Coordinates of C-alpha atoms in Angstrom, one line a residue:
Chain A
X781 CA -27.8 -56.8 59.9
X782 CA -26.0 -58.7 57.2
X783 CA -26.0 -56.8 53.8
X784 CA -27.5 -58.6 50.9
X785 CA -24.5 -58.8 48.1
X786 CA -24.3 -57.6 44.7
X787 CA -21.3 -59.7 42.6
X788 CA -20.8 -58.5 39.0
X789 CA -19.0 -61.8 37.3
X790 CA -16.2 -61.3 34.8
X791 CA -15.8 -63.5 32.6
X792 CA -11.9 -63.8 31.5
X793 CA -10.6 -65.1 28.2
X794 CA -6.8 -64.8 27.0
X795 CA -6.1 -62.0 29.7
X796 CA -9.6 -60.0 28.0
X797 CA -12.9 -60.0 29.6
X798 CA -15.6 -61.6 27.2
X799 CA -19.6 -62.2 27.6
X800 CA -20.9 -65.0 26.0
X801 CA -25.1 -66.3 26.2
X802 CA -25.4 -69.6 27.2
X803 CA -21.8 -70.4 27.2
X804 CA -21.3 -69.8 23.6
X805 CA -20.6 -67.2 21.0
X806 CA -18.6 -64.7 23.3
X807 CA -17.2 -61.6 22.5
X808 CA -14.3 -59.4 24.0
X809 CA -15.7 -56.3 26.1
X810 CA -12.9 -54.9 28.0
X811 CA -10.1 -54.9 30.0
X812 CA -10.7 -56.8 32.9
X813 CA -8.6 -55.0 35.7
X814 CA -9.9 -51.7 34.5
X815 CA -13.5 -53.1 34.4
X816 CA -13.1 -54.7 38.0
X817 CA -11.8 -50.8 39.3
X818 CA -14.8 -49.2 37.7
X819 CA -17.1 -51.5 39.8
X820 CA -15.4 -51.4 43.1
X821 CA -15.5 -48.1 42.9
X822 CA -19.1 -47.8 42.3
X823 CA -20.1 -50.2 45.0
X824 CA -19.8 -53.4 43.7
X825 CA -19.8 -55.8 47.1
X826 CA -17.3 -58.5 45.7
X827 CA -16.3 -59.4 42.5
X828 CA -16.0 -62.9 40.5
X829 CA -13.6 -63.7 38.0
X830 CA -13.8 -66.8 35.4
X831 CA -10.9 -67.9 33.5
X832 CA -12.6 -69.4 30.4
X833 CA -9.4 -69.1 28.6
X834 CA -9.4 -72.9 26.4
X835 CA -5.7 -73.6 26.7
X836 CA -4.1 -73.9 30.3
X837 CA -0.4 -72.2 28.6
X838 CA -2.1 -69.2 29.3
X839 CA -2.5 -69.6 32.9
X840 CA 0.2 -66.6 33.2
X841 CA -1.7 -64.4 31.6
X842 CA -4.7 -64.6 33.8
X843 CA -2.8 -64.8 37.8
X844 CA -1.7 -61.6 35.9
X845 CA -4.6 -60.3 35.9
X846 CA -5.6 -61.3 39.4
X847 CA -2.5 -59.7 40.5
X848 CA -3.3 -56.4 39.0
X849 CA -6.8 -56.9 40.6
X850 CA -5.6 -57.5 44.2
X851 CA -3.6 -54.2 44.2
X852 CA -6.2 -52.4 43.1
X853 CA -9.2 -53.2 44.1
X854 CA -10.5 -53.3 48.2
X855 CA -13.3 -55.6 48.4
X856 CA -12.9 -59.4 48.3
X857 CA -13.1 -61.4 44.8
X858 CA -13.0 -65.1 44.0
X859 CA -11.8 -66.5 40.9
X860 CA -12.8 -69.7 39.3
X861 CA -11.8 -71.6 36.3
X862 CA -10.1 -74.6 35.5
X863 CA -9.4 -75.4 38.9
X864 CA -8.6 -78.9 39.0
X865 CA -6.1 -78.9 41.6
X866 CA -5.3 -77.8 45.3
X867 CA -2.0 -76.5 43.6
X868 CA -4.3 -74.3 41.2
X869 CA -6.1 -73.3 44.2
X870 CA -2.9 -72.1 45.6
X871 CA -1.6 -70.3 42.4
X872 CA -4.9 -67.9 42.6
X873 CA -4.8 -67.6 46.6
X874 CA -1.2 -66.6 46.2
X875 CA -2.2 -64.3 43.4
X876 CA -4.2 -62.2 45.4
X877 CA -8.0 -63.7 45.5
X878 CA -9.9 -64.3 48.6
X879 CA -11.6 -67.4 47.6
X880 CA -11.4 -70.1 44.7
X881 CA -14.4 -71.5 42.9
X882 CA -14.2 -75.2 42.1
X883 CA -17.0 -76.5 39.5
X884 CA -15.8 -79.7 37.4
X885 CA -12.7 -79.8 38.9
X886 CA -14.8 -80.9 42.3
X887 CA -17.1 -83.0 40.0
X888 CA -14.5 -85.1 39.1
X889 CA -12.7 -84.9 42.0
X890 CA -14.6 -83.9 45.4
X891 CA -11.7 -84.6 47.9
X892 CA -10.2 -81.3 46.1
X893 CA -12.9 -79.3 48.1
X894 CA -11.9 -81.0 51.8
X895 CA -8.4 -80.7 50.4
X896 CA -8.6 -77.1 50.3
X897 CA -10.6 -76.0 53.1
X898 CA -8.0 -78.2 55.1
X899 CA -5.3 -76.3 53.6
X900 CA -6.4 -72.9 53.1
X901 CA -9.8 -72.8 55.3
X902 CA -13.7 -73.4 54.1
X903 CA -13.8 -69.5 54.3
X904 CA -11.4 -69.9 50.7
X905 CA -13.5 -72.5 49.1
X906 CA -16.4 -71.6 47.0
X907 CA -18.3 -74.7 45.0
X908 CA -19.4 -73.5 41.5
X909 CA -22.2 -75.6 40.6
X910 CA -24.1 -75.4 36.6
X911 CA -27.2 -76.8 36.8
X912 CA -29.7 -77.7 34.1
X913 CA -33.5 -78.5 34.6
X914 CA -34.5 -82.0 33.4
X915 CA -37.0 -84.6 33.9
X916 CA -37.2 -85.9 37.6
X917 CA -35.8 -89.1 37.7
X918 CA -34.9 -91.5 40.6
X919 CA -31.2 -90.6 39.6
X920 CA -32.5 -86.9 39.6
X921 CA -35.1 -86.9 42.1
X922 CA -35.2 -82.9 42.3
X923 CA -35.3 -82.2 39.2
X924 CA -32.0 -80.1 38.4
X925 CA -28.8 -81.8 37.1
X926 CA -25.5 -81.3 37.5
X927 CA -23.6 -80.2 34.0
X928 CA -20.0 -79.4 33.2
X929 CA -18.0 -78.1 30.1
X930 CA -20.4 -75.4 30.1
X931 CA -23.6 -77.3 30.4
X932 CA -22.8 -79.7 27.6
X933 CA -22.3 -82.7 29.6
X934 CA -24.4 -84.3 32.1
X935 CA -23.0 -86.0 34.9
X936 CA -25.8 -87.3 36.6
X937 CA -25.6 -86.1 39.3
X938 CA -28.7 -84.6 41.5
X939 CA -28.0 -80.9 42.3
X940 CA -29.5 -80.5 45.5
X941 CA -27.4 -83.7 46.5
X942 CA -24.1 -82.1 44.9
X943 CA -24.9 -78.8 47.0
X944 CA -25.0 -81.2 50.6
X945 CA -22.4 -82.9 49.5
X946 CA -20.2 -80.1 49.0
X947 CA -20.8 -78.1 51.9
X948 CA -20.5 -81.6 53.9
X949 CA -16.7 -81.8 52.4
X950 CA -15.9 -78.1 53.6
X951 CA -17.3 -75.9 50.8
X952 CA -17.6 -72.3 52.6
X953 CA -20.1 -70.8 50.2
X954 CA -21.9 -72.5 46.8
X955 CA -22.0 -70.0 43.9
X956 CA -24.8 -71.6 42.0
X957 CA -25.3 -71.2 38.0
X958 CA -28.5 -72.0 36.3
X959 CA -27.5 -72.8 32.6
X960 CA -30.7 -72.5 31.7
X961 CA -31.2 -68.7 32.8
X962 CA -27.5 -68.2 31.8
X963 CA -27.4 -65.1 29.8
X964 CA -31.0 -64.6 28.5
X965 CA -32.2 -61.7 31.1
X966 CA -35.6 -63.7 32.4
X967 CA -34.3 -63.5 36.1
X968 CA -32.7 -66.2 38.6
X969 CA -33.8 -69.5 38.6
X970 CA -36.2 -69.1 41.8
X971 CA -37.2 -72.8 42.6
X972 CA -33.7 -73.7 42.0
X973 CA -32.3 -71.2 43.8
X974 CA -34.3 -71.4 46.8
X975 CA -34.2 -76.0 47.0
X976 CA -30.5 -75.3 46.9
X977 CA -30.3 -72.4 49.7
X978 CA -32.8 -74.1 52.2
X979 CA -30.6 -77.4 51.9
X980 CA -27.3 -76.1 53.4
X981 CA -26.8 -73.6 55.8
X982 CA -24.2 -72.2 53.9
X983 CA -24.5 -69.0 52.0
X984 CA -25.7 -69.3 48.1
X985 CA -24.8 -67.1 45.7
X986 CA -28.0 -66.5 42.7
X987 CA -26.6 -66.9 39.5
X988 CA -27.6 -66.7 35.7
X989 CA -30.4 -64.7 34.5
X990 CA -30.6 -61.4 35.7
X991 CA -31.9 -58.8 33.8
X992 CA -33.5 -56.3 36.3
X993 CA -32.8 -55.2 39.6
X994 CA -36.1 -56.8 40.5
X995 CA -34.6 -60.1 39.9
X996 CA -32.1 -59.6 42.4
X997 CA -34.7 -58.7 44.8
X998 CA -36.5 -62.2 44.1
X999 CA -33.0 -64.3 44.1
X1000 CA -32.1 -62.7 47.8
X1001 CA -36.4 -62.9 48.7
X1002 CA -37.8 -65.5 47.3
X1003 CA -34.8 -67.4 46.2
X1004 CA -32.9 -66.8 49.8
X1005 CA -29.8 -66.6 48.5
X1006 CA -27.1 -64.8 50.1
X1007 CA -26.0 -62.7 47.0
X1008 CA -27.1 -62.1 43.4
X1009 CA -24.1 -62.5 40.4
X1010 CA -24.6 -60.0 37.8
X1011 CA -22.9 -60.0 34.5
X1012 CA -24.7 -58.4 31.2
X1013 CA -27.0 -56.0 33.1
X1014 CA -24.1 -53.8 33.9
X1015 CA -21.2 -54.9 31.3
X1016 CA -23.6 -53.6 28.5
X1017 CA -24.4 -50.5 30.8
X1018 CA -28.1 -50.9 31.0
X1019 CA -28.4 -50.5 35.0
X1020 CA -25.2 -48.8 36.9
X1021 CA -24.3 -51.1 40.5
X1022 CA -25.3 -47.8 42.6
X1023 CA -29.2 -48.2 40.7
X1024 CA -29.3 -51.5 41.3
X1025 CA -28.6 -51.0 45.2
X1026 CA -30.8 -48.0 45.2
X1027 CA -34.3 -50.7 43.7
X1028 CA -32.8 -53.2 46.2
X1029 CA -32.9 -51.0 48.9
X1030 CA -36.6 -49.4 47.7
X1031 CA -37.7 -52.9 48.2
X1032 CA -36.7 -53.4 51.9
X1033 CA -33.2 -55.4 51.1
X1034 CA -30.2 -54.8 53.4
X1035 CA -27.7 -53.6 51.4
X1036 CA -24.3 -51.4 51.5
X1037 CA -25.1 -48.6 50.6
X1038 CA -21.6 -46.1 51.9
X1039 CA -18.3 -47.4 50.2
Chain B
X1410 CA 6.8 -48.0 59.9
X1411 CA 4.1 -50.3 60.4
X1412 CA 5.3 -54.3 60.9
X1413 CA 2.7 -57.0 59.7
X1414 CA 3.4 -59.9 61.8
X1415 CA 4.6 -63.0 59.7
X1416 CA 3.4 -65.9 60.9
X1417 CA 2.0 -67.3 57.3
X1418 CA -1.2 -66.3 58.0
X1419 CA -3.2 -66.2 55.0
X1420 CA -3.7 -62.3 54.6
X1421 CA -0.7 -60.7 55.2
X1422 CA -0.4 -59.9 51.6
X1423 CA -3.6 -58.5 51.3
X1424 CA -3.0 -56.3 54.1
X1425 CA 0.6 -55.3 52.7
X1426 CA -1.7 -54.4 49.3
X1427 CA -3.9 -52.5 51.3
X1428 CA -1.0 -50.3 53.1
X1429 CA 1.0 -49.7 49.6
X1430 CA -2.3 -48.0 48.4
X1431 CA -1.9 -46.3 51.2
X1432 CA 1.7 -45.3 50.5
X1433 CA 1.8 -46.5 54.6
X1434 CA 5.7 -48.0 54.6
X1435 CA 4.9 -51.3 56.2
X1436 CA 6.8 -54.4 56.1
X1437 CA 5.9 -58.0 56.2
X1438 CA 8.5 -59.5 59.1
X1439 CA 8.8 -61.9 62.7
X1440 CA 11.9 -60.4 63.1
X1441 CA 11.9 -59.2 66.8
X1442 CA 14.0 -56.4 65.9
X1443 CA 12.3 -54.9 63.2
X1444 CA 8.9 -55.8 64.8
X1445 CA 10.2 -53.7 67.9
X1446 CA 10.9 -50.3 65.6
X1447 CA 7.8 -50.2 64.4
X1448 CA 6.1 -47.5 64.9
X1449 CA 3.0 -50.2 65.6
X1450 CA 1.9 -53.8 64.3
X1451 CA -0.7 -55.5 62.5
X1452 CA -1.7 -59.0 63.6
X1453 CA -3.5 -60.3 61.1
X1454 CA -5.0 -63.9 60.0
X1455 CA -7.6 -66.0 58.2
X1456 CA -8.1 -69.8 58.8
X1457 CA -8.2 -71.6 61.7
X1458 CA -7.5 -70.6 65.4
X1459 CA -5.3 -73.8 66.2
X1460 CA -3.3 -74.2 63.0
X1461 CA -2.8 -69.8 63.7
X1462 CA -1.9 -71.2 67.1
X1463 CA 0.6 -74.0 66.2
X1464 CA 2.8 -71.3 63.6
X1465 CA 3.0 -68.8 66.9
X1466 CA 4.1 -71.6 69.4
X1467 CA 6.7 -73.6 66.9
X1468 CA 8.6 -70.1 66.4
X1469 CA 8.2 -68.6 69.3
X1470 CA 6.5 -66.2 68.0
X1471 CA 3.6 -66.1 70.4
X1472 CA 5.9 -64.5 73.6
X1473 CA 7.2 -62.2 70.5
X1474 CA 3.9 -61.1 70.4
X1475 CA 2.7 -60.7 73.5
X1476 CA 6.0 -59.0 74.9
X1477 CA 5.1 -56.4 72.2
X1478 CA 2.0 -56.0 73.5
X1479 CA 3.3 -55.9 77.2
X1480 CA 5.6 -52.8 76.1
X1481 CA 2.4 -51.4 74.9
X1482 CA 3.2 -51.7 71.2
X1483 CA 0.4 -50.6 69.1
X1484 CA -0.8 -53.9 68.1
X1485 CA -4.5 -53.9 65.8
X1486 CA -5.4 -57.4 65.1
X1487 CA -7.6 -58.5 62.4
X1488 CA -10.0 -61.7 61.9
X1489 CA -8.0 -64.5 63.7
X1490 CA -5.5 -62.4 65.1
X1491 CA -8.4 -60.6 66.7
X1492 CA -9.6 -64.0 68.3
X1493 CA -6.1 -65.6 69.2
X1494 CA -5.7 -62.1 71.5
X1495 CA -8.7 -63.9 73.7
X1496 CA -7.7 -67.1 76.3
X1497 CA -9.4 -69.5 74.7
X1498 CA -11.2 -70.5 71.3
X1499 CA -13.7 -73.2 71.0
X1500 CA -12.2 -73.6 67.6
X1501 CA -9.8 -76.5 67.6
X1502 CA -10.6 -76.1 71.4
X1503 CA -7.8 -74.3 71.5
X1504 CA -5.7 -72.2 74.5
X1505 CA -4.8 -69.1 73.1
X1506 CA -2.7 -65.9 73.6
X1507 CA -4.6 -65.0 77.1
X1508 CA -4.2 -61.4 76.1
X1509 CA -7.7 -60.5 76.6
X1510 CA -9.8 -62.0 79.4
X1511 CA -12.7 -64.0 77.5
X1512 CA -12.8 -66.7 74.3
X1513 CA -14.2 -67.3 71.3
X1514 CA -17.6 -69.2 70.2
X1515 CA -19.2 -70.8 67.0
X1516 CA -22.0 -69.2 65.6
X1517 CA -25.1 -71.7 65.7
X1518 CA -26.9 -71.5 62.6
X1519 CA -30.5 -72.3 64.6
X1520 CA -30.2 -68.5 65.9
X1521 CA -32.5 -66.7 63.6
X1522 CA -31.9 -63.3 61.7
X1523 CA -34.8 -61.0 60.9
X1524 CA -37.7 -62.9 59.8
X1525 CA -37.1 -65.6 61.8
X1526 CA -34.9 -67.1 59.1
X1527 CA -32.0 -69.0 60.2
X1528 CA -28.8 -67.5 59.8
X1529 CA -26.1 -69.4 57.3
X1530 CA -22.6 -70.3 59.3
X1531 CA -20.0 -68.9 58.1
X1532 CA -21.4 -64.9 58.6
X1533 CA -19.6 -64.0 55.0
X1534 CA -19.9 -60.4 54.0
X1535 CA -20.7 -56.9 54.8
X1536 CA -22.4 -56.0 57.7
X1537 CA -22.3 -52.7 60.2
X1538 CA -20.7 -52.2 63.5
X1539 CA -22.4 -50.4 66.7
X1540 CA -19.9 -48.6 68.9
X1541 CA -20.4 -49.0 72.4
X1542 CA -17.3 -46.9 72.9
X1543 CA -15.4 -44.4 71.4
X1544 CA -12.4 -45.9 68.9
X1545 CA -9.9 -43.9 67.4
X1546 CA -10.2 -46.4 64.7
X1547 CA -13.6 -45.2 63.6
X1548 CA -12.7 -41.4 63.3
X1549 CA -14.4 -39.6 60.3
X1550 CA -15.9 -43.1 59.7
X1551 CA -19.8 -42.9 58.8
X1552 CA -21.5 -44.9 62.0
X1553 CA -23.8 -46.7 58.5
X1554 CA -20.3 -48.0 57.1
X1555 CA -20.6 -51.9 56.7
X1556 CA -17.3 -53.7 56.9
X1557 CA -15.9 -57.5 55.2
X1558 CA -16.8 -60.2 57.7
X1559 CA -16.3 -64.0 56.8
X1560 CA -15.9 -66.3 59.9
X1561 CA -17.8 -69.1 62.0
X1562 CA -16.5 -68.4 65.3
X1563 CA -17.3 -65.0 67.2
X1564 CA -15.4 -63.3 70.1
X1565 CA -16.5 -63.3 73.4
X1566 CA -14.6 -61.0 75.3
X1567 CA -15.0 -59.7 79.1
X1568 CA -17.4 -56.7 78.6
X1569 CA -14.9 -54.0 79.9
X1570 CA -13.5 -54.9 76.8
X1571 CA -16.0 -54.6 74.1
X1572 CA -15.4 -52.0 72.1
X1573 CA -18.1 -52.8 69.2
X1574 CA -20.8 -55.0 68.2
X1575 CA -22.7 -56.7 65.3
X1576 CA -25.9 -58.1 64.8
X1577 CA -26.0 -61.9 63.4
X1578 CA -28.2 -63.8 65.1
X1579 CA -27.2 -62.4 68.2
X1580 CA -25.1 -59.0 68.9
X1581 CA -21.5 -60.5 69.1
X1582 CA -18.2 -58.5 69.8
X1583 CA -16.9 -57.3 66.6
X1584 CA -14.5 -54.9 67.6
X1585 CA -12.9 -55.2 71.1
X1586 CA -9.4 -54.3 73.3
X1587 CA -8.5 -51.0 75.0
X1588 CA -7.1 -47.9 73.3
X1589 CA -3.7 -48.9 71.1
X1590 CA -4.9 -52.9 71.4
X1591 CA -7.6 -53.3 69.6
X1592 CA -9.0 -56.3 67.8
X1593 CA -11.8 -55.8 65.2
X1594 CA -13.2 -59.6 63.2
X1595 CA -14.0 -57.9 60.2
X1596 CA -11.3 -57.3 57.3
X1597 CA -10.7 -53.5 57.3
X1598 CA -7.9 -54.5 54.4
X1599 CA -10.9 -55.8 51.9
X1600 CA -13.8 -53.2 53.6
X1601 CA -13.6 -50.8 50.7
X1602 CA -13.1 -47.3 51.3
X1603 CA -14.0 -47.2 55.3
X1604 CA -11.8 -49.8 55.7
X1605 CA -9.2 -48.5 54.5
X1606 CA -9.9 -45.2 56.7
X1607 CA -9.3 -47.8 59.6
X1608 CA -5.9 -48.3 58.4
X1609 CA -5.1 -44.8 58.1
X1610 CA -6.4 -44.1 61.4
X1611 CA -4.5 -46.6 63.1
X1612 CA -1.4 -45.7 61.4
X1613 CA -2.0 -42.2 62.7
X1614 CA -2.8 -43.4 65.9
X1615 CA 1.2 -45.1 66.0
X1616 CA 2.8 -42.1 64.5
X1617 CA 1.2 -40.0 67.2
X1618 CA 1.8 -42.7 69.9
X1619 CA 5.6 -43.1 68.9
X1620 CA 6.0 -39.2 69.0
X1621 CA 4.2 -38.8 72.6
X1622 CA 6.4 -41.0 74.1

C-alpha cells in the first residue's frame, strides 16, 4: 500500500535556510545541507527546497546547495524557486533534484509546464500553486484564488481551474500552498485541500499550516492529499519526523516507518 | 567495477551519487569496452519508454545491451530500464528490448485503493514489495522496507518471471528477471537506507559472480 508522505520544506535564502510567517519577516535558522542530512536521516520521505533568495546573481550559490544535497542525501527532493524557465528547470535537474516546482513562473507562462514534462517527463514537474480564500465570484467561482510574489498579487485566476489546468499541460504532482494557513500552526487548509485533490487525479501535496501531527492526519484523511509539507513544526524542534510518523501511524495512516 | 549504462537517461547521476557513498567504483560509460569489464551493469532510466528507446536504437546501443545480457553480464535495471528489458510498452506504443517475454501497461486511475478511493496516476512514492521469490537483491533487507516508486506505466511480465510485487490498485510486477537480470520499477538509488542495501547487494552479487567464473 502506497505510504502517506511526510515533506519538511526548506526554505533557502542567500545559500542559508530561513522561516518566515506568512511570507514575511524571515529569519536565518541553519545550514541547509546540514538541516536536509539531519531529516533524511530521521525519516523524512522527501524533501523540498525553496530558493527565496531576491536577486537571481545568486543562483550559484543555491545549485550549490542542491549539489551538496544530492550527494548526500538518498531520498528524492524537489526544488522550486524562481523558476521561470525550462532552462532553470534544467539547471536544478542537472544539479541533482528529482523534480522542479514551477509557481509564477507557470502563471505567467503555462507552456513552461508542457515544456518540461516534454523535455524532462511529468514525473519531474511539480506545479506550486499559493492560494488565498476570497469572495466567490463568477471569475472565482470556488472560492480560492490564485496569488504570486508571495501572496501579494492576485492574478485572477480560479484555483481549482489552475490545478486542471496544470495537470492537463503535464504537471506530474501539484504541491499546493494555502497563504492563508502559511505559517500560523492552525492546520492545512481542509476544504481547499480536498476541492483541489478530488479535481485531478494527480497526487497533491498539503501545504501551509501545520502545527500538529494531527493536522497531517486531516490533510492525508480528510484533505486526501497525497503528502503533508512541514516546515516550523520541526525547524523549531517542537515534534521530531520519527513522532510525527509514529501519531500518523496511531491513527491508521500508511506510512514508512523502516529507513 | 560497476558500469552505468550511458544512454542520457535522466538518473544516471543520481545513481553514480548513490554508488560514490557507497565508495562502489562505478563509472558512467556506452563504451562497449569498458561496459564489457565490468564486473556488472546498471541500466537505469526515468522518462519515457520511446524517447529511452530512440537513444538505444540511434547508437546502437540497444544490441550493446542485450549482447551483454546474452553473455550473462550482470545487468540490474532500474525504473525504465526495468520496463524497456520487456517486448513491448504501451507507452509510446513502443517495441522494446524483447529481453523478457511480456510488456508494459498504464496504470488506470478508476482502479481503486483501500477505501474504494481511486488511485492518482502517476503511483509517486514509497510503497513495499512482496517477494514471491527469493532475490539476492533483498538480502538482510527488512520484508516492511518501502522503496521510491514514481511512474504511470507498470510491468507486465510472463509470470515465470516475476520476481516481486506491489499493491496499487492492483498487485503489479515491481521486481522481475531471473537471478543476475533483474529489473526492479522502484528507485533503489533514492530508497533511503534499504535501497541503498540493494546496491550493495548487487554489487556483491557481480564481485562474486566475476570471481566464480
Amino acid at each position: 500500500m502506497l505510504s502517506k508522505r511526510v515533506i519538511p520544506c526548506l526554505d533557502v535564502r542567500n545559500g542559508r535556510l530561513t522561516k518566515g510567517i506568512k511570507f514575511e519577516g524571515n529569519v536565518d535558522i541553519g545550514d541547509p545541507v546540514e538541516t536536509a542530512r539531519r531529516y533524511y536521516e530521521e525519516g523524512a520521505d522527501e524533501i523540498v527546497f525553496y530558493d527565496i533568495t531576491a536577486s537571481h546573481e545568486h543562483r550559484g550559490i543555491f545549485l550549490d546547495v542542491v549539489e551538496k544535497v544530492a550527494s548526500q542525501i538518498f531520498i528524492p527532493f524537489s526544488v522550486g524557486g524562481g523558476i521561470s524557465s525550462v532552462d532553470d528547470m534544467r539547471d536544478v535537474l542537472v544539479a541533482g533534484a528529482e523534480k522542479v516546482s514551477v509557481n509564477s513562473g507557470a502563471v505567467k507562462n503555462p507552456d513552461i509546464i508542457s515544456e518540461g514534462a516534454e523535455r524532462f517527463g511529468s514525473q519531474c514537474v511539480v506545479l506550486g500553486m499559493d492560494v488565498k480564500r476570497v469572495k466567490k465570484s463568477e471569475s472565482i467561482p470556488s472560492g480560492f484564488e490564485i496569488v504570486i510574489h508571495g501572496g501579494r498579487k492576485y492574478m485572477g485566476m480560479d484555483a481549482i481551474e489552475w490545478a486542471k489546468t496544470g495537470e492537463a499541460l503535464g504537471a506530474g504532482e501539484i504541491c499546493l500552498n494555502s497563504i492563508d494557513a502559511d505559517g500560523v500552526k492552525t492546520g492545512y487548509d481542509l476544504k481547499l485541500t480536498r476541492m483541489v485533490a478530488e479535481a485531478v487525479t494527480i497526487p497533491v501535496i498539503a501545504s501551509g499550516g501545520a502545527g500538529t501531527p494531527q493536522h497531517m492526519v486531516d490533510a492525508v484523511t480528510e484533505g486526501r492529499a497525497s503528502a503533508a509539507l512541514i516546515a516550523s513544526i520541526v525547524h523549531y524542534g517542537e515534534y521530531t519526523i520519527p513522532e510525527i510518523k509514529e501519531y500518523m501511524a496511531k491513527a491508521g495512516v500508511q506510512t514508512r516507518t523502516i529507513w | 567495477m560497476l558500469a552505468i549504462f550511458d544512454y542520457k537517461a535522466g538518473n544516471q547521476t543520481s545513481v553514480h551519487r548513490a554508488l560514490e557513498h557507497l565508495g562502489i567504483p562505478n563509472k558512467i560509460t556506452n563504451n562497449p569496452e569498458e561496459l564489457d569489464a565490468a564486473a556488472g551493469i546498471i541500466f537505469p532510466g526515468v522518462g519515457a519508454a520511446g524517447q529511452a528507446m530512440d537513444e538505444l536504437h540511434s547508437g546502437g546501443l540497444d544490441e550493446v545491451i542485450k549482447s551483454l545480457i546474452w553473455q550473462k553480464k550482470p545487468v540490474l535495471g532500474i525504473c525504465v530500464g526495468c520496463q524497456i528489458l520487456l517486448d513491448y510498452s504501451e507507452e509510446n506504443d513502443t517495441k522494446a528490448l524483447e529481453v523478457i517475454p511480456g510488456e508494459c501497461r498504464l496504470f488506470n486511475s478508476s482502479w481503486v485503493d483501500y477505501e474504494n478511493i481511486p488511485i492518482r496516476v502517476p503511483h509517486m512514492g514509497w510503497n513495499q514489495v512482496e517477494l514471491v521469490k527469493e532475490c539476492e537483491l533483498f538480502d538482510g533487507i527488512d520484508p516492511d522496507a518501502d522503496f521510491y516508486f514514481v511512474h504511470s506505466y507498470f510491468p507486465a511480465p510472463k509470470e515465470d518471471f516475476v520476481i516481486g510485487t506491489t499493491r496499487y490498485g492492483i498487485d503489479f510486477c515491481s521486481v522481475h528477471g531471473r537471478k543476475g537480470l533483474w529489473a526492479v520499477q522502484f528507485h533503489p538509488e533514492k530508497s533511503g537506507r534499504p535501497g541503498l542495501k540493494m546496491l550493495n547487494n548487487f554489487y556483491k552479487f557481480c564481485l562474486e559472480d566475476a570471481h566464480a567464473e
